[in-house]
Coordinates of C-alpha atoms in Angstrom, one line a residue:
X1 CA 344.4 106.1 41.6
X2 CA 341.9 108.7 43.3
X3 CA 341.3 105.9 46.4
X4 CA 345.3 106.4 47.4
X5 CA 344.8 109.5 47.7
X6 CA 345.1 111.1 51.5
X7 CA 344.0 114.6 51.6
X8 CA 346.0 115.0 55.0
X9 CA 349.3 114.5 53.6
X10 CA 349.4 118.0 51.8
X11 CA 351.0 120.3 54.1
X12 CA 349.8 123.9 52.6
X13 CA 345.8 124.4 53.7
X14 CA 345.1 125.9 50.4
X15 CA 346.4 123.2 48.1
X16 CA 344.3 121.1 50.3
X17 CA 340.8 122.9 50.1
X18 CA 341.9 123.1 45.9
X19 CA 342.5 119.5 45.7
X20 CA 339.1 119.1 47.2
X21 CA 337.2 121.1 45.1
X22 CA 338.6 119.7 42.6
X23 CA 337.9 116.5 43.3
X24 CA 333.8 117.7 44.4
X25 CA 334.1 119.1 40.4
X26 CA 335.6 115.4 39.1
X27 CA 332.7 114.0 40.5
X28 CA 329.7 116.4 39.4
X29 CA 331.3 115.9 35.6
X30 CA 331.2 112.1 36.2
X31 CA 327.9 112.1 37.2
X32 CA 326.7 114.9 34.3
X33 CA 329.0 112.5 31.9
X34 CA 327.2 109.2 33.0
X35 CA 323.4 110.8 33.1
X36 CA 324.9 111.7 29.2
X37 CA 325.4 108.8 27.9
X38 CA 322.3 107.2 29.3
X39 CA 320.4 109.9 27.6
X40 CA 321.9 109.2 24.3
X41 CA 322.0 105.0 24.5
X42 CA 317.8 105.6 24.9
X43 CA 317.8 108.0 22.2
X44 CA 319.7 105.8 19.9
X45 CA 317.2 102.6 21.3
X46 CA 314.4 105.2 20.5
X47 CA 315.5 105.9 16.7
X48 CA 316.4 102.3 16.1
X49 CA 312.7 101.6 17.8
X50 CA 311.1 104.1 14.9
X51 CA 313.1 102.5 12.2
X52 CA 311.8 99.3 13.1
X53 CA 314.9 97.8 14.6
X54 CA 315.6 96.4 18.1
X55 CA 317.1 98.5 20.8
X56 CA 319.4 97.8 23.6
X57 CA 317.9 95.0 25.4
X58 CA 316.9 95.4 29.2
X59 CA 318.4 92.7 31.0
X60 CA 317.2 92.4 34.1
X61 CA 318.9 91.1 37.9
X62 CA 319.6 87.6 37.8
X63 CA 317.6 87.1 41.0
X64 CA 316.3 83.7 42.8
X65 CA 312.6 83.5 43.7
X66 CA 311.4 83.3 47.4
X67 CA 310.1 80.1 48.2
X68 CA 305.9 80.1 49.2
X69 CA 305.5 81.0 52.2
X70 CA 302.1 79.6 52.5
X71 CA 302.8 75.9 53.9
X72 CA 299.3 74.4 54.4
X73 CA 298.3 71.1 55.5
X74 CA 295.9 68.5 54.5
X75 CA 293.6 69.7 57.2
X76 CA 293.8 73.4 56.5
X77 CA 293.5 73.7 53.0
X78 CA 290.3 75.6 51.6
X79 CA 287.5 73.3 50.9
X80 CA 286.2 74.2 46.9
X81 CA 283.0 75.8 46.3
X82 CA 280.1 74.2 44.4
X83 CA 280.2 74.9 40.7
X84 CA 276.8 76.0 40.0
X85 CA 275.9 77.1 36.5
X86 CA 274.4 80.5 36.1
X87 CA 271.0 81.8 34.5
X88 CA 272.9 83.1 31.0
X89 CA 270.0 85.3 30.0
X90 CA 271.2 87.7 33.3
X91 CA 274.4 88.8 31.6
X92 CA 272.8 89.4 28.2
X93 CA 272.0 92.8 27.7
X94 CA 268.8 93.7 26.0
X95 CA 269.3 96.3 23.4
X96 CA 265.5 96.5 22.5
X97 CA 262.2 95.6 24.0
X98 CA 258.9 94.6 21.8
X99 CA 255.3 93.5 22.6
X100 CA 254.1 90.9 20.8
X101 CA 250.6 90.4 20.6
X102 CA 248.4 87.4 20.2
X103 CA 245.9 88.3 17.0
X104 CA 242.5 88.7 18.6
X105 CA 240.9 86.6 16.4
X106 CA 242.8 83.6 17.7
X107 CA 241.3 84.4 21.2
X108 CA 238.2 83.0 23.3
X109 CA 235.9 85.8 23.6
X110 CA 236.4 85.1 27.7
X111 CA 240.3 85.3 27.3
X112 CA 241.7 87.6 30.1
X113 CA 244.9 89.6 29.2
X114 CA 247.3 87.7 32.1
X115 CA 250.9 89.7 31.7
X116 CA 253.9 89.2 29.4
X117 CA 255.8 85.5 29.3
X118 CA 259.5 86.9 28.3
X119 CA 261.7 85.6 25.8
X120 CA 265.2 86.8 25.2
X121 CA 266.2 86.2 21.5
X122 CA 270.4 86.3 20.9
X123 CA 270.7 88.0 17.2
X124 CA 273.4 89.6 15.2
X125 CA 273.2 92.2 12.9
X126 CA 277.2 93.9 12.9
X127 CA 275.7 94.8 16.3
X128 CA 274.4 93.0 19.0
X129 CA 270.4 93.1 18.3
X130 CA 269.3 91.1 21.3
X131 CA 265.4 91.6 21.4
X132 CA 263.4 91.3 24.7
X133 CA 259.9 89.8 23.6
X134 CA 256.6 90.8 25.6
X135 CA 254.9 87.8 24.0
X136 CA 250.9 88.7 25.5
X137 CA 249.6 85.9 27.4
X138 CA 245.6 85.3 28.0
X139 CA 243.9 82.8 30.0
X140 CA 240.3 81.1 29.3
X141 CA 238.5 80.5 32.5
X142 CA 235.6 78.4 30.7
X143 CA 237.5 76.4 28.4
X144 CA 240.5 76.4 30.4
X145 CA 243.2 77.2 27.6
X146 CA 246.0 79.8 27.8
X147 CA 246.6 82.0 24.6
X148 CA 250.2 83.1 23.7
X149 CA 251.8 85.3 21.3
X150 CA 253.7 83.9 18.5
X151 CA 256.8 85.6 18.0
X152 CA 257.4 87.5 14.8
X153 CA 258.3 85.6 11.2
X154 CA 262.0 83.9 11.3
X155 CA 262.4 84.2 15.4
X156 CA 262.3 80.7 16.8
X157 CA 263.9 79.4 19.9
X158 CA 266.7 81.8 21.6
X159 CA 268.5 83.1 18.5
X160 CA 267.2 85.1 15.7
X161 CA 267.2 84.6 11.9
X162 CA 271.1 87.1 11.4
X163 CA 272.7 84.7 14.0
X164 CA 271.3 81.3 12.2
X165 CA 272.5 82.9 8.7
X166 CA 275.6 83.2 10.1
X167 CA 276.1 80.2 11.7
X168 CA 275.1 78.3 8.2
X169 CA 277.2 80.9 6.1
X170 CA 280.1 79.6 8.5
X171 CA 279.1 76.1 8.2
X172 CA 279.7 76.2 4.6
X173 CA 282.4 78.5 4.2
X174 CA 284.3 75.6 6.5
X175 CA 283.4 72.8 4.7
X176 CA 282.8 74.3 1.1
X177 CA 279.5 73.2 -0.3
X178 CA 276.2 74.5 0.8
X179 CA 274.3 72.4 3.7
X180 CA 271.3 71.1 2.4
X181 CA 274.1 69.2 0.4
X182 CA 275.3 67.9 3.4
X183 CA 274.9 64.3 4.8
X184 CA 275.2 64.9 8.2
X185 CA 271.6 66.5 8.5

């Protein structure tokens, strides 16, 4: 209706400029009108949201994907890099130090205090407890032997005695009896 319409075939000036404002004022009540109702379509998806229903979906563009532009040949493809496996005691934050000392009584009466051998033990306790050992290491000149610390009661090998319990508490919670009972050991 409005696209017909030729401003230039209305003779009196002011009728025209009218028309026009008019029009300008049509449009700016559109617009307000439009802005309106998208306002009150998310405010109905945002009340529908909070009573745990779905809103108005957002559908998007029904557009194609660009094909790759990278078009590489056999020749220049990247080459892989060599898997390498990585020390896992670097990415295992300590949370606590402790020295551990050998029990004089054990030692040579020679034995020379030679540094710290470190041992990272892996424990849980509803927190990460992983302890870094400063087992004390001694060295024998005349009888050639070299004294370590032991670590403390139930630490053996990298994981401490929460992180075992758990591991057997699991063990049985899958399989249902307790595992001395088990044949597989």
């Amino acid at each position: 209706m409005l696209e017909d319409l030729d401003l230039h075939s209305i003779a009196d000036e002011q009728a025209r400029e009218l028309v026009r404002q008019l029009l300008n004022l049509l449009e700016d009540v559109r617009a307000d009108l439009r802005a309106a109702q998208a306002e009150n379509q998310r405010l109905r998806d945002e009340i529908n949201r909070l009573k745990g229903e779905q809103g108005m979906p957002t559908i998007k563009a029904n557009t194609p994907q660009l094909p790759p532009k990278d078009h590489s040949s056999e020749r220049e493809r990247r080459t892989p890099k060599t898997w390498s496996k990585g020390h896992k005691t670097a990415c295992i934050a300590v949370d606590r130090e402790q020295v551990v000392s050998v029990d004089p009584a054990r030692l040579p009466p020679d034995a020379e205090f030679k540094g710290y051998e470190d041992v990272v033990v892996q424990d849980v306790v509803f927190h990460t407890d992983n302890v870094l050992f400063h087992k004390e290491k001694f060295y024998s000149p005349a009888q050639h032997t070299t004294s370590l610390a032991s670590l403390p009661q139930g630490y053996s090998g990298q994981f401490g005695p929460g992180i075992k319990s758990l591991a057997l508490d699991g063990f049985q919670q899958f399989f249902g009896k307790p595992l001395f009972f088990s044949p597989l050991l």
